[in-house]
């Protein structure tokens, strides 16, 4: 066992999650689960932002276990995504989440040319969302007829830029990483507060690039501290440092990590918003915990050796608590791996339920503890 995982529970946790995922691969198949309600994952269309997490989790387990059944389901999910990549006009910035964990994963593991082509197409569509004046990747398309959200960028997009860094490394064409860098510079300038908390949404004037307003989004309020947003920043900025070597990205990621780690409740699993009012603050978001933990483990590898323990220990505490206090190992009828995720509190959607991205990052963080890569964002 390696230095990071000198505790027996990591192997136990991996084994239990793998067993459950093998059963789930029969129950769920080549579909796109998002949130589990009453024990069963509710399925979304291939166009929904979460479509990559289930196949991504299958690839993570396949890489370590060689279970062919998992690979087959992951490949069928990737093929189903073609209907979106080739025929859907409303693709938004989540192209990074969707094709990094499907086509980049497949290409990294099998060298499949068709997967490389898909991931490069996705990187081109993502690049085309860049707004030159504001230096940001536009988040969404209009949800309703007549809506104009062309000035909106969100913290979640920190994770999407990995696809652009991958595309530049793969093709030798620097344009993709120039766009990724410009977006991440905008994140530093406008999303990260001095105390290390983050804004979810910044709305720019799409013609002049000026900041018009900052919004609460999936957090409680504009000046509150949505924990999954912080997790996206910790992980995404650490990845940007990994890809570029620019220390300002690492330092910002560390600032957010310090904010996050020092706000955790006693059991080390984050509240959905660290600044929500008392009566609703105790609601947890396990997905913020597992995502932050995976990012912190990468950070622990990249910082000076003397600082590494801060991030490694923080991640281990989160992960051990998720395993011992939030897992569904004694609930065979529950498809989700982790209970108590919160997708969107302000819109009253998927509160206190298993979420597929919580499960994905939990498995990915366990794989980091086992040194059982590859890791597709890298
Ligand atoms: N990217 C959307 C979310 O974090 O819920």
Short mmCIF file of C-alpha atoms and ligand atoms in Angstrom, two decimals:
data_model
loop_
_atom_site.label_atom_id
_atom_site.label_comp_id
_atom_site.label_asym_id
_atom_site.label_seq_id
_atom_site.Cartn_x
_atom_site.Cartn_y
_atom_site.Cartn_z
CA UNK A 1 0.00 0.00 0.00
CA UNK A 2 1.32 3.46 -0.85
CA UNK A 3 2.12 6.30 1.50
CA UNK A 4 -1.17 8.12 0.93
CA UNK A 5 -3.29 5.13 1.79
CA UNK A 6 -1.75 3.60 4.86
CA UNK A 7 -5.16 2.72 6.21
CA UNK A 8 -7.08 -0.48 5.56
CA UNK A 9 -10.39 1.29 5.02
CA UNK A 10 -9.36 2.53 1.57
CA UNK A 11 -9.19 -1.01 0.17
CA UNK A 12 -12.45 -1.92 1.92
CA UNK A 13 -14.14 1.20 0.56
CA UNK A 14 -12.93 0.50 -2.98
CA UNK A 15 -14.12 -3.11 -2.86
CA UNK A 16 -17.59 -2.17 -1.62
CA UNK A 17 -18.00 0.60 -4.19
CA UNK A 18 -16.82 -1.69 -6.98
CA UNK A 19 -19.23 -4.47 -5.95
CA UNK A 20 -22.12 -2.04 -5.94
CA UNK A 21 -21.11 -0.55 -9.29
CA UNK A 22 -20.95 -3.97 -10.95
CA UNK A 23 -24.54 -4.61 -9.79
CA UNK A 24 -25.53 -1.08 -10.89
CA UNK A 25 -24.03 -1.67 -14.34
CA UNK A 26 -26.71 -4.33 -14.84
CA UNK A 27 -29.47 -2.23 -13.27
CA UNK A 28 -28.65 1.10 -14.95
CA UNK A 29 -26.92 0.03 -18.19
CA UNK A 30 -25.98 2.60 -20.87
CA UNK A 31 -28.11 5.40 -19.43
CA UNK A 32 -27.47 8.77 -17.80
CA UNK A 33 -28.32 8.74 -14.09
CA UNK A 34 -28.30 11.97 -12.09
CA UNK A 35 -29.99 11.86 -8.65
CA UNK A 36 -31.29 8.83 -6.81
CA UNK A 37 -34.87 9.09 -5.53
CA UNK A 38 -36.28 6.30 -3.37
CA UNK A 39 -33.21 4.14 -4.01
CA UNK A 40 -33.27 4.35 -7.80
CA UNK A 41 -31.28 6.69 -10.00
CA UNK A 42 -33.54 8.96 -12.06
CA UNK A 43 -32.31 9.02 -15.67
CA UNK A 44 -31.65 12.17 -17.71
CA UNK A 45 -31.21 12.72 -21.44
CA UNK A 46 -27.76 12.44 -23.04
CA UNK A 47 -27.71 16.26 -23.27
CA UNK A 48 -27.76 16.83 -19.50
CA UNK A 49 -24.51 18.09 -17.94
CA UNK A 50 -24.13 15.01 -15.77
CA UNK A 51 -23.98 12.53 -18.67
CA UNK A 52 -20.23 11.82 -18.28
CA UNK A 53 -20.11 10.85 -14.62
CA UNK A 54 -21.59 7.35 -14.78
CA UNK A 55 -19.37 6.22 -17.71
CA UNK A 56 -16.45 8.05 -16.07
CA UNK A 57 -16.92 6.00 -12.92
CA UNK A 58 -17.09 2.81 -14.98
CA UNK A 59 -13.80 3.71 -16.71
CA UNK A 60 -12.19 4.42 -13.32
CA UNK A 61 -13.14 0.97 -12.06
CA UNK A 62 -12.33 -0.73 -15.38
CA UNK A 63 -8.79 0.71 -15.36
CA UNK A 64 -8.09 -0.97 -12.02
CA UNK A 65 -10.20 -4.13 -12.23
CA UNK A 66 -10.20 -5.00 -15.94
CA UNK A 67 -13.95 -5.81 -15.66
CA UNK A 68 -14.95 -5.93 -19.35
CA UNK A 69 -18.64 -5.48 -18.56
CA UNK A 70 -17.95 -2.01 -17.15
CA UNK A 71 -16.00 -0.99 -20.24
CA UNK A 72 -18.81 -2.15 -22.52
CA UNK A 73 -21.40 -0.03 -20.73
CA UNK A 74 -19.05 3.01 -20.71
CA UNK A 75 -18.49 2.67 -24.47
CA UNK A 76 -22.20 2.41 -25.16
CA UNK A 77 -22.80 5.59 -23.14
CA UNK A 78 -20.11 7.36 -25.18
CA UNK A 79 -21.73 6.25 -28.44
CA UNK A 80 -25.10 7.52 -27.23
CA UNK A 81 -23.52 10.93 -26.65
CA UNK A 82 -22.93 11.22 -30.41
CA UNK A 83 -26.58 12.17 -30.89
CA UNK A 84 -25.80 15.24 -28.77
CA UNK A 85 -22.38 16.06 -30.20
CA UNK A 86 -23.60 15.83 -33.79
CA UNK A 87 -27.22 16.83 -33.65
CA UNK A 88 -27.94 19.10 -30.74
CA UNK A 89 -27.76 22.88 -31.04
CA UNK A 90 -27.92 23.72 -27.35
CA UNK A 91 -24.66 22.25 -26.09
CA UNK A 92 -23.24 24.47 -23.37
CA UNK A 93 -19.94 24.68 -21.50
CA UNK A 94 -20.41 21.30 -19.81
CA UNK A 95 -18.81 19.75 -22.89
CA UNK A 96 -15.73 19.41 -20.65
CA UNK A 97 -17.48 17.37 -17.97
CA UNK A 98 -19.20 15.23 -20.60
CA UNK A 99 -16.39 14.34 -23.02
CA UNK A 100 -13.45 14.30 -20.62
CA UNK A 101 -14.99 11.42 -18.69
CA UNK A 102 -16.12 9.52 -21.79
CA UNK A 103 -14.02 10.05 -24.91
CA UNK A 104 -10.80 11.34 -23.31
CA UNK A 105 -11.05 8.46 -20.82
CA UNK A 106 -11.59 5.90 -23.57
CA UNK A 107 -8.76 7.31 -25.67
CA UNK A 108 -6.36 7.37 -22.70
CA UNK A 109 -7.14 3.75 -21.84
CA UNK A 110 -7.57 2.15 -25.27
CA UNK A 111 -6.07 4.58 -27.81
CA UNK A 112 -9.35 4.46 -29.76
CA UNK A 113 -9.16 6.97 -32.64
CA UNK A 114 -12.93 7.61 -32.78
CA UNK A 115 -12.82 8.70 -29.14
CA UNK A 116 -9.97 11.13 -29.82
CA UNK A 117 -12.00 12.64 -32.68
CA UNK A 118 -15.07 13.05 -30.47
CA UNK A 119 -13.07 14.73 -27.70
CA UNK A 120 -11.43 17.12 -30.18
CA UNK A 121 -14.82 18.03 -31.64
CA UNK A 122 -16.07 18.75 -28.13
CA UNK A 123 -12.98 20.92 -27.45
CA UNK A 124 -13.72 22.91 -30.61
CA UNK A 125 -17.31 23.53 -29.57
CA UNK A 126 -16.13 24.55 -26.11
CA UNK A 127 -13.55 26.97 -27.55
CA UNK A 128 -16.25 28.56 -29.68
CA UNK A 129 -18.02 29.65 -26.50
CA UNK A 130 -15.18 32.00 -25.59
CA UNK A 131 -16.07 35.68 -25.34
CA UNK A 132 -13.01 37.69 -26.40
CA UNK A 133 -14.05 40.95 -24.75
CA UNK A 134 -14.81 39.49 -21.34
CA UNK A 135 -12.19 36.72 -21.45
CA UNK A 136 -14.70 34.09 -20.30
CA UNK A 137 -16.25 30.89 -21.60
CA UNK A 138 -19.97 31.42 -21.83
CA UNK A 139 -21.83 29.02 -19.55
CA UNK A 140 -25.29 28.37 -20.88
CA UNK A 141 -27.65 28.92 -23.78
CA UNK A 142 -31.04 30.55 -23.21
CA UNK A 143 -33.28 28.31 -21.10
CA UNK A 144 -36.40 30.14 -22.26
CA UNK A 145 -37.43 31.84 -25.48
CA UNK A 146 -36.07 35.41 -25.53
CA UNK A 147 -33.69 34.97 -22.56
CA UNK A 148 -30.21 36.43 -23.06
CA UNK A 149 -27.55 34.81 -20.89
CA UNK A 150 -24.63 35.38 -23.26
CA UNK A 151 -22.77 37.29 -20.52
CA UNK A 152 -22.93 34.51 -17.93
CA UNK A 153 -19.90 32.57 -16.72
CA UNK A 154 -19.90 30.20 -13.72
CA UNK A 155 -17.31 28.77 -11.37
CA UNK A 156 -18.14 25.18 -12.43
CA UNK A 157 -16.39 25.85 -15.76
CA UNK A 158 -13.02 25.55 -13.98
CA UNK A 159 -13.45 21.82 -14.55
CA UNK A 160 -14.32 22.17 -18.24
CA UNK A 161 -11.03 23.81 -19.20
CA UNK A 162 -9.15 20.52 -18.72
CA UNK A 163 -10.60 19.42 -22.07
CA UNK A 164 -8.94 22.44 -23.71
CA UNK A 165 -5.56 21.77 -22.09
CA UNK A 166 -5.85 18.17 -23.27
CA UNK A 167 -6.69 19.29 -26.84
CA UNK A 168 -3.60 21.52 -27.05
CA UNK A 169 -1.34 18.80 -25.70
CA UNK A 170 -2.87 16.32 -28.12
CA UNK A 171 -2.74 18.44 -31.29
CA UNK A 172 0.21 20.74 -30.58
CA UNK A 173 -2.08 23.71 -31.33
CA UNK A 174 -1.86 26.26 -28.46
CA UNK A 175 -5.19 28.00 -29.22
CA UNK A 176 -7.15 25.75 -26.87
CA UNK A 177 -4.88 26.39 -23.90
CA UNK A 178 -4.79 30.12 -24.64
CA UNK A 179 -8.56 30.13 -24.22
CA UNK A 180 -8.36 27.98 -21.09
CA UNK A 181 -5.74 30.31 -19.56
CA UNK A 182 -7.77 33.41 -20.42
CA UNK A 183 -10.85 31.93 -18.77
CA UNK A 184 -8.90 30.86 -15.66
CA UNK A 185 -7.36 34.36 -15.41
CA UNK A 186 -10.91 35.74 -15.40
CA UNK A 187 -11.79 33.30 -12.61
CA UNK A 188 -8.87 34.68 -10.56
CA UNK A 189 -9.91 38.26 -11.25
CA UNK A 190 -13.65 38.00 -10.65
CA UNK A 191 -14.72 34.77 -8.92
CA UNK A 192 -12.37 34.22 -5.96
CA UNK A 193 -12.93 36.47 -2.95
CA UNK A 194 -10.04 37.58 -0.72
CA UNK A 195 -11.18 35.18 2.04
CA UNK A 196 -11.05 32.20 -0.36
CA UNK A 197 -14.81 31.78 -0.83
CA UNK A 198 -16.14 31.96 -4.40
CA UNK A 199 -18.96 33.46 -6.44
CA UNK A 200 -21.06 31.01 -8.39
CA UNK A 201 -22.15 33.28 -11.25
CA UNK A 202 -20.64 36.40 -12.79
CA UNK A 203 -22.68 38.21 -15.41
CA UNK A 204 -20.56 40.24 -17.85
CA UNK A 205 -21.62 42.71 -20.49
CA UNK A 206 -20.99 40.45 -23.52
CA UNK A 207 -20.11 43.46 -25.71
CA UNK A 208 -17.76 45.39 -23.43
CA UNK A 209 -16.64 42.60 -21.08
CA UNK A 210 -17.44 44.68 -17.98
CA UNK A 211 -18.79 42.91 -14.91
CA UNK A 212 -22.49 43.74 -14.51
CA UNK A 213 -23.43 41.65 -11.45
CA UNK A 214 -22.52 38.66 -9.33
CA UNK A 215 -25.25 36.18 -8.46
CA UNK A 216 -25.90 33.51 -5.84
CA UNK A 217 -26.87 30.81 -8.32
CA UNK A 218 -27.00 27.45 -6.57
CA UNK A 219 -25.71 29.00 -3.36
CA UNK A 220 -27.88 30.71 -0.74
CA UNK A 221 -27.10 34.30 -1.77
CA UNK A 222 -24.66 36.34 -3.89
CA UNK A 223 -22.25 36.81 -0.95
CA UNK A 224 -22.67 33.34 0.57
CA UNK A 225 -20.33 30.37 0.06
CA UNK A 226 -21.79 27.48 -1.99
CA UNK A 227 -19.61 24.52 -1.10
CA UNK A 228 -19.71 22.69 -4.44
CA UNK A 229 -18.67 25.91 -6.15
CA UNK A 230 -15.65 25.99 -3.84
CA UNK A 231 -14.93 22.35 -4.72
CA UNK A 232 -15.04 23.15 -8.46
CA UNK A 233 -12.57 26.00 -7.84
CA UNK A 234 -10.19 23.91 -5.70
CA UNK A 235 -10.03 21.10 -8.23
CA UNK A 236 -10.22 23.17 -11.43
CA UNK A 237 -7.52 25.67 -10.42
CA UNK A 238 -5.26 22.83 -9.25
CA UNK A 239 -5.72 21.15 -12.62
CA UNK A 240 -4.95 24.43 -14.39
CA UNK A 241 -1.69 24.63 -12.43
CA UNK A 242 -0.94 21.00 -13.31
CA UNK A 243 -1.44 21.80 -17.01
CA UNK A 244 0.36 25.16 -17.13
CA UNK A 245 2.76 25.44 -14.20
CA UNK A 246 1.33 28.92 -13.47
CA UNK A 247 1.71 29.36 -9.72
CA UNK A 248 -1.09 31.93 -9.45
CA UNK A 249 -3.58 29.15 -10.19
CA UNK A 250 -2.12 26.95 -7.45
CA UNK A 251 -2.08 29.80 -4.94
CA UNK A 252 -5.72 30.63 -5.62
CA UNK A 253 -6.63 26.93 -5.31
CA UNK A 254 -4.82 26.83 -1.96
CA UNK A 255 -6.68 29.93 -0.75
CA UNK A 256 -10.03 28.30 -1.58
CA UNK A 257 -8.85 25.03 -0.01
CA UNK A 258 -7.98 26.81 3.24
CA UNK A 259 -11.40 28.46 3.31
CA UNK A 260 -13.10 25.11 2.62
CA UNK A 261 -11.14 22.99 5.10
CA UNK A 262 -11.52 25.46 7.96
CA UNK A 263 -15.32 25.71 7.48
CA UNK A 264 -16.06 21.97 7.59
CA UNK A 265 -18.37 20.74 10.33
CA UNK A 266 -17.21 18.16 12.91
CA UNK A 267 -17.67 15.16 10.65
CA UNK A 268 -15.64 16.83 7.85
CA UNK A 269 -18.44 16.67 5.27
CA UNK A 270 -19.45 20.10 3.92
CA UNK A 271 -22.71 21.93 4.46
CA UNK A 272 -24.32 22.76 1.12
CA UNK A 273 -23.49 26.44 1.71
CA UNK A 274 -21.05 27.46 4.46
CA UNK A 275 -22.89 30.75 4.92
CA UNK A 276 -26.50 29.56 4.78
CA UNK A 277 -28.66 30.69 7.72
CA UNK A 278 -28.50 28.45 10.83
CA UNK A 279 -31.83 26.72 10.24
CA UNK A 280 -30.81 25.33 6.83
CA UNK A 281 -27.02 25.24 7.09
CA UNK A 282 -26.82 21.68 8.42
CA UNK A 283 -28.01 20.22 5.11
CA UNK A 284 -24.97 18.51 3.64
CA UNK A 285 -23.58 18.13 0.16
CA UNK A 286 -21.50 14.96 -0.01
CA UNK A 287 -20.71 15.70 -3.68
CA UNK A 288 -18.86 18.87 -2.64
CA UNK A 289 -16.91 16.74 -0.17
CA UNK A 290 -15.83 14.06 -2.63
CA UNK A 291 -15.02 16.54 -5.41
CA UNK A 292 -12.93 18.70 -3.08
CA UNK A 293 -11.19 15.59 -1.71
CA UNK A 294 -10.09 14.45 -5.17
CA UNK A 295 -8.80 17.95 -5.96
CA UNK A 296 -7.01 18.19 -2.60
CA UNK A 297 -5.24 14.88 -3.23
CA UNK A 298 -3.95 16.22 -6.54
CA UNK A 299 -2.93 19.45 -4.80
CA UNK A 300 -1.04 17.42 -2.18
CA UNK A 301 1.08 15.97 -4.99
CA UNK A 302 1.85 19.35 -6.55
CA UNK A 303 2.72 21.60 -3.60
CA UNK A 304 6.03 21.72 -1.70
CA UNK A 305 6.61 18.50 0.26
CA UNK A 306 6.45 20.42 3.55
CA UNK A 307 2.86 21.61 2.79
CA UNK A 308 1.52 18.42 1.29
CA UNK A 309 0.17 16.96 4.54
CA UNK A 310 -2.31 19.85 4.95
CA UNK A 311 -4.22 18.85 1.83
CA UNK A 312 -3.67 15.09 2.08
CA UNK A 313 -4.89 14.96 5.69
CA UNK A 314 -7.87 17.18 4.87
CA UNK A 315 -8.85 14.91 1.99
CA UNK A 316 -8.40 11.75 4.04
CA UNK A 317 -10.67 13.06 6.80
CA UNK A 318 -13.40 13.90 4.29
CA UNK A 319 -13.08 10.55 2.53
CA UNK A 320 -13.03 8.44 5.66
CA UNK A 321 -16.14 10.19 6.95
CA UNK A 322 -17.90 9.72 3.60
CA UNK A 323 -17.06 6.03 3.73
CA UNK A 324 -18.06 5.46 7.35
CA UNK A 325 -21.00 7.85 7.78
CA UNK A 326 -22.54 8.48 4.34
CA UNK A 327 -22.10 5.25 2.33
CA UNK A 328 -24.88 2.87 1.33
CA UNK A 329 -22.92 -0.36 1.82
CA UNK A 330 -25.63 -1.86 4.03
CA UNK A 331 -28.45 -0.73 1.70
CA UNK A 332 -28.37 -3.12 -1.29
CA UNK A 333 -31.53 -1.60 -2.78
CA UNK A 334 -30.04 1.91 -2.93
CA UNK A 335 -28.27 2.54 -6.25
CA UNK A 336 -26.36 5.59 -5.09
CA UNK A 337 -23.03 5.15 -3.31
CA UNK A 338 -23.18 8.27 -1.10
CA UNK A 339 -26.23 9.66 0.68
CA UNK A 340 -26.91 13.34 1.44
CA UNK A 341 -25.92 15.19 -1.70
CA UNK A 342 -27.58 18.51 -2.57
CA UNK A 343 -27.93 19.46 -6.20
CA UNK A 344 -29.83 22.75 -6.15
CA UNK A 345 -31.22 24.00 -2.84
CA UNK A 346 -32.57 27.37 -4.05
CA UNK A 347 -34.63 25.65 -6.75
CA UNK A 348 -35.66 22.86 -4.39
CA UNK A 349 -34.22 20.18 -6.67
CA UNK A 350 -32.51 16.96 -5.51
CA UNK A 351 -31.86 17.84 -1.89
CA UNK A 352 -30.42 15.24 0.50
CA UNK A 353 -30.05 12.48 -2.11
CA UNK A 354 -27.26 10.50 -3.78
CA UNK A 355 -25.86 12.35 -6.81
CA UNK A 356 -23.91 10.70 -9.61
CA UNK A 357 -21.12 13.28 -9.51
CA UNK A 358 -20.75 12.74 -5.76
CA UNK A 359 -20.33 9.03 -6.47
CA UNK A 360 -17.91 9.66 -9.35
CA UNK A 361 -15.56 11.91 -7.36
CA UNK A 362 -15.71 9.56 -4.38
CA UNK A 363 -14.50 6.70 -6.59
CA UNK A 364 -11.92 8.92 -8.29
CA UNK A 365 -10.55 10.07 -4.90
CA UNK A 366 -10.34 6.46 -3.73
CA UNK A 367 -8.45 5.65 -6.94
CA UNK A 368 -6.05 8.50 -6.11
CA UNK A 369 -5.51 7.04 -2.66
CA UNK A 370 -4.76 3.67 -4.28
CA UNK A 371 -2.63 5.31 -7.01
CA UNK A 372 -4.92 3.54 -9.48
CA UNK A 373 -5.05 6.07 -12.32
CA UNK A 374 -5.11 7.31 -14.98
CA UNK A 375 -7.09 10.43 -14.11
CA UNK A 376 -8.86 11.79 -17.13
CA UNK A 377 -8.74 15.51 -16.31
CA UNK A 378 -4.93 15.34 -16.26
N1 LIG B 1 -22.49 22.16 -12.59
C1 LIG B 1 -23.73 22.23 -11.91
C2 LIG B 1 -23.65 21.87 -10.48
O1 LIG B 1 -22.60 21.84 -9.88
O2 LIG B 1 -24.71 21.60 -9.93
#
